[in-house]
Structure formats: structure tokens, C-alpha cells
Amino acid sequence: MNLQPLYDVKSRLEQAAIAGVGLLGEDFRLQRAAEALKPLAAASPVFAKIDGGLAKLLTAPPERRPGLLLDVLALVDAVAYTQAKTGIDGELEPLPAGGGVYRQISYGQMQPLLTALTTTGGGRMETVQSAWDNHPEFFQDYRVLPAVVGGLGDSYGEMAELCATLLKKLGPAAVPAVKRGFDPAGKKEMARRVEVVAAIQGKEASPWLREILGPAKKDVRAAVITALGGDSGNTGLLLNLARYERGKNLDAALAGLALQDGEEVAAYWEERLQKDHLSVKFLSGARTEWASDLVARGLWELMERLLAGEREISADIHAMLRLWWSAARGKSSPSMLDLWRWTDAKLADIDQVRGEKGQRLGLGTELTALLLDSLCQAGPGPLCGLCLGLWEKHRGKARYLPHGAVASLLTRPAAEVYDEFSPYVPTSRPLLGGAQKQALHNAALAGLSEARWNGGAGRYEVGAGWPAAQPLDKRWAKRLTHAVWKTTMHDFKMPSPFGYGEHLDEYDLIITRLFDPAGPEIRQELAPYLRQRMRELGNYQTYSRWLFALGCTPQGALKDSMLQSGKPAYLYYVWGLLNDGAKSLTPDETARLCQEVLDANYIRREDTAMAQKVLPWTAEQLRAGRPFPEWNDWWNMR
Amino acid sequence: MTLTEQTILLQAPNPAAAENGRKLSKKGSFSGRCRTEDGTLYWAQCAGSGKTPYRVSVDWTAPEAPVCRCSCPSRQFPCKHALGLMFEQLSGKGFETADIPLDIAEKRARQAARAVKKEAAADEPPKPKKPNAAARKKKLAKQLEGLDMAEKMVDDLLSAGLGALAGSSAQTYDKLAKDLGSCYLTGPQTAFTRIALAVRTVQQSPDQAAGAYAEALRILVALRSTIKKSRAFLQDKLEAGSFTPEDSALFEALGGVWKLEDLRGIGSFQENARLVQLSFDVSFDRAKKEYVERGWWIDLDGGAIFQALNLRPVKALKYVKGEDSRFGLLEVPALYIYPGGGNRRARWESSSARPLTGGERSALPKLAQPDLAAAVKLAKGSIKNTLAPKFLAVLAPIGRLGRVGEEFVLEDPAGTRIVLRDRPEDGPDHACVERLETLPGEIPAGSALFGLMFCDGRDQSLCLHPYSVVTGAEIIRLLY
């Protein structure tokens, strides 16, 4: 049965209701629709009823029309519902078995997470992060995962980055969802998807990346090319791309090519560097032999040309030199080692090179620092041998002392390193040659500053996270805390790692990160030293926290240090300090610190009255076995 | 009873309170954690914003309804401190065994005495209530007066045309609608507010005009029917001098609120029901300015599908506990069912939850309609009723799920098909058809699809908005 006349009547009745039934008498369209319904009315009683209703409506006086119209409309609606078509013709293509995971997540758990991932506004990062911390399994759910993928396009960049990080952590399970609905011509969201897939799948992503490369555009294309660089099997493709891509895409191809190996790649780069010196920047991360050789050769030529000329260089040339030097960082092929030996031989000449206004550029110093940096990047290997050789050659001079110390820390027994380098950190003031000895002391500190204790990994590390050959000799703690000079190569103060506007000597920053604080011998040396420095310098916020990290208390030094600081304390910062202390000290020790702050009586005027109330109260609470109060507790007592 | 995170969330007034409780537990705000030897009472001190820590306890004597007590001034119940204490329990932190504190022992005793009194009162036959006939008669008369006013408003509205309902005239209708409230006709009052909202939508977003006008007309048609039927209904009652609530959907359509005792009075209740939640969703009713938390429940014994509504007005959001999804089986001693057709609303006073057994799980999909044709017939029969909602929740058997062109389609084992679509009125937060494509694994034979059957006005076709896939092993929810 053709129901179109019924739907036409329904539509006309609705229009009449919108326009007002006052005009119903002139509604010829409704009349025409009513006419068209008549054949149906003849065929079925229910349509006849509608027809009757319509006839009544069209002939009714205006005051009765609204009611009649709604009556007919109710009838038409009821018939339309009962006559509604069901089903659909055509070939049914069964849904593929999805690879998703279902988790029993309640509305109360899922809705805040989905809202955070799909809407805008503040506090969303916290919600997502907290959900991840408490229930990482929620993110595998087939309802949540697409929302996380959608979050890659969040207008708040940090949220998008968080989603990318979480997807990477989810691993291969996230890949189908990330690939679903992928649009190669899309925007930043799609570029992030590429990055996520490449990070999860590594080389396995190559077939997909190759597939989408063709239609990929703008940001997505650059991301695809960058990702292709992660697989050595894509060398040919990258070489091809490097020939015709431009702008960001070319940069991505070059960055990828720099990580590849092989003769063809080396040949390409040789040709490329001749045409475009500046593209050497892409070779910074390359660790292949050919890349090292190419950079060494190019640098050698540049330096020779420089020394053969007038030994005056423009700012542009200087910038280009730095680009090349930067590319040399961490490289250690034989030709690179030769270059460093040649540089050492020519250092006097190099130091003569001046800027275009005749100013000294200190290129020799810059190069020496670069070698140290390069050694820290490369770790144990040929550069260590080179640096030890150079130190041996110039023993007794400050220039290669840091290099010798770092190479020794990486390769030699700890006791040997201490025996060789500790004399450069004197513990009694020399009668003669003080300035020269202090320069050697500073150089030794520059070497030691590259070493640190990594609590997370539970080991001593040197340079870019390389493990030290042996744990640091414990004698260093005594040596360094009793050193004559507390200076380093830098004669300026450094900001405190804890903030609070405190500025510190680099020396103390070095020694506090140098040692494993769990060692009792270390604690025995460092704690009194830090208390003493705290008294002298007045940086009580920083030094107290260092003491907390050692499991020690600043008690006895805190009052003097506060007074030495010369600036009355904000009570909120005092609360922060004591709160941090309470995490590692006993309640009694923290209570005594409260008393010491009170005794110092050096709180800013506005907070003094409050301090008089809260500090004794806190000490009382702690001694009664209660937790350290929140700031709100203090604030409410003001 | 095993304490689970889900149990804690169900106690929380809202998800934020639970999250705040979790944070308190994580940051170590609790001290002096104690419990009684029998493990029914847990208490501790919780550092709060006050000078002295709060004393908080959770009494698990009745595990389904733990009694939370806290000395904090929060008006949320239970407060974040009590929820935090539950998280302390959940995380397995050490609680010292101690004697029950005196004040709590006293409170427990008073509570037990109250329970005994209540039980004794329940055993006694209820005293027949004396209806205030004069007052009820007056109310009926006022309602009839209100119906006349509502009819006049409808007539005026249609005479001028819905399109004319704009600006000041919309405000006038809002005011008139409020007068209906004074005539105890909150149902028609809400209907007028909905019409005004629909027309405002047309003015603000002309591209949504077709849908909004259709919605306004649907409401008008239902209103007209309510007025006509109610007038006869109320006049009959007035003439017969019968003032007690009757088993009629009109009572609610006029704005009446059912009390459980009235539902019991008309015999609309079922004893010892076993319910399983098929789906849960939340929507916002702009006209009533309230959140509607809706749980879809199936009666494991009879197969009827009920909806349990928790209404949370925006103004009282803090004080009305939010509902949450439930995954186990609920044993309900007395299930009260609202009059009406379709998926009737159900309420209960007390219940106990337990996990579903294997047998109960496998029985669930078998409760589906025998085939799609039966489900369609049922839906059409319900939707065509002017006063009924324009959808019906059904459980339909799955033969195959697939696509025909761009449409998702359910085919039952007999080969009958229905198009699966998101119901436009539910909004984007209920969209879930696309999720069918990523459903985990194969859907085993004998499964069923739960959803709302509705008529899509765009092409006059009956469609199904899927909410959950019910297999013999689990209920995979597409929503919540």
C-alpha cells in the first residue's frame, strides 16, 4: 500500500499547527492532501476514519479547529506508527569480530573519564591521569579506547600528548583503534596517530606507513616520513623521498635517512653536504661510522680553511661551525678521533681565531668543552681512550682534566680514579700557586659534575646515563666536604632545585647529587657539612631538604640559617618545609623543628601571630601521634 | 560480604565524592584505624580542614545499607571521609581490633530498637487511612478547572500557530503553565514548558526546526489526549465520590506522584522479584531541570522489562544520591510497579545484591522475544498509544549483526531484520550504534540484543537503538 498520501496529510496538518488553524480554511495544500487520501479511505476503515476527521476539521468553525486538528493528528500518528516499515533489503555483510575488550565499568567510573576525554574545560587531565593510576584496565575497554584515540585531537595540546602517552603504554592492543577511521589527509590528530602506531609497532608499522604515505598530506605526511625513518628497510624509499619532498617533509626524510646505514646512504649524504652544509644538523643523532667520517672530514676541511685564511670569521661562519661541531657530538670513528688529535695539535692556532670585529671567540675552549660533551654522549669506547691519551699528554694542566676524570670514571676502578684525581681537590690551602691549583680544582669538579647517583636505577651514572665502571669511591665524600675551595668553573650562583628563590653554589649542587644518600659513611660526612653550609649561607629551604633526603634533620642549624637568610619567612613556606620534613623524620624530630622555627622568631610580620598559635599546636599534635596537619588546618586557626 | 570498589561507588552520592574519598585514603589522611572483632564496624580518625580530626565510622551490620557516621559538617551523605574509610578497608590497610566505642554502641542500640519497633508495626495490619474527602473533592474540582484552562491554552496556541510562540508570548505561556501547577496539574504544566523549550530551539537553531516542531506537536497531541481522558476520569471520580488513587496511567500524566503504599493499595506490586540490570543511562530533562538516571531491569522470572528512575533535580543535586550501573542480581522482596503500559516504572524499598550464577546468566538471553516480528508488534502496539512514550525497550534475539550499505542491521534467527540506529532524541551522549563494530569477539549463537525500539520520523521506519548485547555468559553494555 502506498502510504505517501497519509504522510502528506500528516505533514500538512503539522504545517497547519505551526502556521495557526485560523488559516486552515485557505489551506489548499491540506485540502489537496485530504483528496489524495480518499482512495485509501475507500480501502480501509482506519483511513476512512482519518478522512472523516479531516472532513470535520476542514468544515469546522474556527474555535473547534484546534481540538479537531489534534484529534486527527493523533489518529494519523497512530496509523503512521503501526504502518512504519521495518527491516531493510540487501546483502547483509556480517560485522567482523571486533578485537576490543569489554570491562565491567559502571557509569560513575566511566562517565567522568569519557567526559574528560571528549569535552573541554579545566581539570580534565587530572581526571584522566587519576583514572589511569587507579584503573589502567579501563583504557582497554572498547567504549573508552576510541575516546582516548579521539583525545589525540584535543585542542589542549597537553591533553593530546597525555592521550598519546597512554596509548603507547597500552601497546599493541591500542593499534586497531588508532588505525580505525584514520584519515591520511587529516590534521594534527592523525599525525599523532601515526606517531603512536610507529612507537608501538616499530618496524612492523612499515607496511601500513608505506600504504598511507601516498594519500598522506601536510602534518600527517611529515609524521609518516619521520616514522618510516625508524626502519632500516625503508632506506630506498627515504632516499627517493629526499629527492622530491620539500619543507617539513624533506626535513623528516633527512632525519630518517641520517639514522640509516649503507653505502648508498653515505653517498647520498656526501653529495647532500656538499650542496647544503646546513643539513649536517640532521646527522647529530647519527651514530654510524660513515656519518662520523663525513662530519669529521667536513669539519677538518672547514677548520683547515679557517686556519689557512685570515683567522677572522663572521657570525654566520661561526654559527655554521657550531652546527658542524654539534653534529660531531658523540661520534667516535677513527677519522673523528684523528680530527680531535689534529685539533689538539692546532689548539694554539685555533685560539687565535677572532670574530669580524676582532674580538676573541675562545674557539679552543669551546672545542674542549665539545669534546667533553661528546665523550659524555658516547660513553665507554674509543673516545675514552682518546681523552685519556690527551689527559696523559697534558697531565697537570686543567684543559683535559675533566675529560680524563670522566673517561676514568667510565673505564677505571673507583679507587684508581680517586687516587689519581683527588689530589686536584686539596683539603689544605696551598702555600704557592693557589690560583693555578684552584683552576685544577675547578676542572676536577667539572669532571665530577658529570657523575651522579641515580636512585631509580640504583647505580652511579656518568654523562648521558652511562653506568660508571665502579661505584664512586666513598673517600670522595670526605675529600669534597673538606675541600679548601667550594668553587667550580662557573663563578655564578645556580637556582635551587627546590625553588623558593634560593640561589646556590654549584659546588654543593654537584656534591649533593654525586652520592648515594643511603650510605652511612656518606651521611656521616655530608650531614654536618650541609648543616654548616646552611648556617653560613642561609639557604635553609634547600639545605633542609637535602638533609631530609639523607634522613637527617636540620635541627640546630635551622634557626641560625633562617636568621642568616636575611628575609623573614612566609609561614606557608615554613609549613611546606616542615610538612616535607615530617615525611622522613620522626614526629618528635619534626616537633622539635617546629619549636626551632618558633625560637627563630623570624616569620614575616603578617604571619607572626598565626605562627605563635600553629607551631606549638602542631608540635603537640605530632607528639600525640597525629599526622602532620594540612595547610588548611593552620589557616583555619589564624 | 566482600567489599568491592563497586560497593563503595554505589554508596557514594556522586562519583566526585567517591574520588575525593579515594584521594583521602591515598594521601594517608586516616589514623587510629580500628575495627570490631566481628568486622561489622570500622572506625578511624581522618584529618580534615578542622583543627581536630573527624571521627568517622562505617557500620556494616546490614552490608547492603552500611551506616556511615562522621563528625564532619558535610551535608553530603555519606561524606568523603566515610567513603575514604571504605577505601582504606578496600586497600587492605591494617585495622586494630578494639572494643566498639561507647557512643556508636549507643547509636546501634537505638537503631536496633527502632528496627524492632518498625518490624512490630509491619506485622500489625495497617490502620485504614481516613481520606479527607472534602479536601480531595476540592482538589478534583480544582484539577477539572485547570483542565479547562489547559484546553484553552492549547486552543489559543494552535489558533495563533506554534510558529507565533516566541519572545514575550513564550514567556506568557511559561507563566500560564505555572498556574496549572497551582491546579495540581504538574503533568500538563511540564508539557507546556516542553513546548516552549521546543519552540525556543527552533528560534535558536533554525536548522533543527523540523525535529523541534515535531516534538512540540507530539507533546500537544499527548496533552490533548490527557485533557480529554482526564476530564472524563476526574468527573467520574467526582461523581462516584471515589478519591483514592486508581490503577490508571492518567494519575501520573496529570502530575500525580505514586507512593509505595498507594501502589500496594492498588495491588500493583510483585513479591520476591529477581532483577538484572540490562543497561543504565542518564539524561537531563530541560523542562523539569532534573537529571533522570534510568536503569533498565529485566525480571528474571517473568521476562518483563522495567525502568527504575532516579530523579535528581538540579536544585537538590547535592542531596539526592546518584544511582549507578549494577552488574549483579538484585533480589527484591517487594517490587512496586507503576500503572501503565510498555516498560512500566518500578521501585523498591530494599534489596540485596549478589553475583549472577551461571544458570541465571544463561537464562537471560532466553528471555528475549521469540522473534523480531513479535518485538515489532509489541513496540507498535505500545508506541501508537498517544499517552505512551514513543519507544519501547525490548530484548530481541540475535541471528546476525551486520551492515547493509551504511546501515547497521539486526537479523533474527528467522531472517527478519530491523535497522539499528541511535535515537535522535537521546542526543550524542547516547550514541552507541558505531560501537557494534568493535564489540569484543564473536557474538555467540543464542544471544539477544537489548535496546529501544522507536519510529524514526525521518523515513517513517521502525528502528532499534541498541543498548546492550546479552549473551549466555555476560551482558556487554554499549552504554553504561
XYZ file of C-alpha atoms in Angstrom, chain A residues 7 10 13-23 62-71 73-75 77-112 114-115 126-127 130-131 133-135 137-138 141-144 146-147 177 180 617 621 625-630 632-634 636-637, chain B residues 5-6 9 15 19 22-23 26-31 45 47-53 154-164 213-214 217-218 220-221 224 228 280-282 293 323-327 361 376 380-381 383-386 390 400-405 407-411 416-419 435-442 455 459-463 474-480:
188
model
C 2.413 11.148 5.218
C 0.484 14.358 8.405
C -1.533 19.014 9.494
C 1.781 19.763 11.191
C 2.285 22.795 8.959
C -1.212 23.977 9.832
C -0.421 23.669 13.539
C 2.746 25.718 13.080
C 1.072 28.382 10.936
C -2.112 28.501 13.036
C -5.502 26.917 12.402
C -7.019 30.313 11.677
C -5.746 29.933 8.117
C -12.531 28.239 13.871
C -12.993 27.734 17.628
C -13.299 23.948 17.201
C -10.431 23.536 14.804
C -7.525 23.208 17.313
C -9.101 20.258 19.081
C -10.138 18.568 15.855
C -6.717 19.081 14.317
C -5.022 17.393 17.280
C -7.541 14.548 17.195
C -3.151 14.233 14.024
C -3.268 11.715 16.899
C -5.042 9.273 14.625
C 0.319 9.435 14.043
C -1.054 6.167 15.417
C -1.589 4.837 11.885
C 1.855 6.060 10.801
C 3.433 4.199 13.720
C 1.583 0.966 13.004
C 2.404 1.227 9.302
C 6.074 2.108 9.893
C 8.305 -0.002 7.706
C 10.681 -2.443 9.324
C 13.849 -4.006 8.034
C 15.977 -3.336 5.037
C 16.665 -5.211 1.833
C 20.098 -6.011 0.501
C 23.085 -8.181 1.172
C 23.886 -8.259 4.887
C 27.578 -8.047 5.490
C 28.235 -9.574 8.940
C 30.175 -7.383 11.342
C 33.747 -8.552 11.770
C 34.587 -9.992 15.173
C 35.970 -6.973 16.993
C 39.244 -7.216 18.839
C 38.115 -4.913 21.616
C 37.877 -5.731 25.285
C 34.815 -5.276 27.482
C 35.298 -4.262 31.103
C 32.561 -4.027 33.660
C 32.825 -0.301 34.271
C 29.983 1.468 35.975
C 28.503 4.771 34.889
C 30.097 6.506 37.873
C 33.520 5.310 36.810
C 33.239 5.707 33.062
C 31.222 8.864 32.579
C 33.738 11.268 34.219
C 34.589 9.917 28.885
C 33.571 13.483 29.692
C 43.710 15.170 36.448
C 40.627 13.014 35.865
C 43.838 9.588 38.082
C 41.724 7.022 36.182
C 46.643 5.463 38.004
C 43.738 3.645 39.643
C 42.382 1.572 36.771
C 42.497 -1.615 32.553
C 39.595 0.781 31.912
C 37.575 -1.063 27.184
C 36.039 -0.841 23.725
C 33.992 2.192 24.766
C 36.871 4.095 26.357
C 38.058 5.220 20.941
C 37.631 8.235 23.238
C 41.521 1.511 17.445
C 40.247 2.814 12.678
C 49.837 23.185 68.412
C 49.639 17.062 67.647
C 50.755 10.618 67.361
C 48.598 12.581 64.903
C 49.638 13.238 61.316
C 51.278 16.479 60.274
C 48.430 18.955 59.683
C 47.285 20.229 56.316
C 44.077 24.372 55.782
C 44.305 23.306 59.408
C 46.826 26.033 60.052
C 41.704 27.907 59.925
C 43.494 28.669 63.183
C 35.106 -0.802 44.621
C 31.675 -1.130 43.051
C 30.698 3.621 44.408
C 31.341 9.957 41.521
C 37.038 10.097 44.059
C 39.884 7.690 47.408
C 42.267 10.659 47.440
C 45.753 7.616 49.150
C 47.327 10.592 50.841
C 47.208 8.911 54.230
C 44.710 11.146 55.975
C 43.439 8.355 58.209
C 44.906 7.476 61.574
C 40.181 9.491 62.539
C 42.467 14.706 59.105
C 40.168 17.326 57.665
C 40.109 21.067 57.375
C 39.204 21.473 61.030
C 41.559 21.720 63.975
C 40.660 18.297 65.254
C 40.389 15.255 63.017
C -3.902 24.569 23.658
C -6.653 26.115 21.545
C -5.082 29.562 21.719
C -1.706 28.176 20.882
C -2.936 26.349 17.808
C -5.136 29.186 16.672
C -2.168 31.510 16.585
C 0.165 28.762 15.416
C 3.198 27.243 17.099
C 5.398 29.485 14.989
C 3.980 32.519 16.790
C 8.214 21.316 15.831
C 7.539 17.595 15.527
C 3.298 18.599 18.203
C 3.817 15.186 19.762
C 0.405 18.750 22.097
C -1.267 15.607 20.799
C -4.957 16.957 24.175
C -9.859 14.666 27.198
C 21.899 2.259 32.590
C 21.845 5.790 31.278
C 21.500 9.355 32.431
C 19.062 8.276 35.961
C 22.401 5.917 41.014
C 24.982 3.832 39.248
C 25.168 0.816 36.973
C 24.595 -2.528 38.685
C 26.112 -5.736 37.435
C 23.376 -15.787 33.127
C 7.932 -5.150 16.488
C 3.979 -0.728 17.509
C 1.183 -1.576 19.894
C 4.017 3.464 20.603
C 0.685 4.114 18.889
C -0.862 4.869 22.272
C -0.990 8.657 22.438
C 7.440 6.891 21.690
C 23.248 -11.998 12.727
C 24.540 -8.474 13.195
C 25.848 -6.729 10.149
C 25.686 -3.887 7.742
C 23.561 -3.268 4.694
C 25.190 -0.346 2.979
C 23.043 0.935 7.992
C 23.684 -1.403 10.902
C 21.171 -4.227 10.855
C 19.968 -6.890 13.253
C 18.666 -10.069 11.686
C 13.601 -10.803 9.886
C 15.576 -7.587 10.011
C 15.499 -4.266 11.772
C 17.712 -1.246 11.222
C 30.340 0.577 18.932
C 28.803 -2.586 17.492
C 31.696 -2.659 15.065
C 34.218 -3.003 17.854
C 32.287 -5.398 20.058
C 34.739 -7.767 21.673
C 34.921 -11.148 19.968
C 32.240 -13.142 18.210
C 9.913 5.107 14.951
C 11.972 7.855 6.944
C 8.992 6.513 8.933
C 10.799 3.310 9.781
C 10.842 1.338 12.981
C 14.404 1.094 14.269
C 27.681 -11.771 30.148
C 25.879 -8.562 29.344
C 28.068 -6.431 27.109
C 26.887 -2.896 27.579
C 27.111 -0.490 24.707
C 26.263 2.396 27.027
C 26.852 2.119 30.756
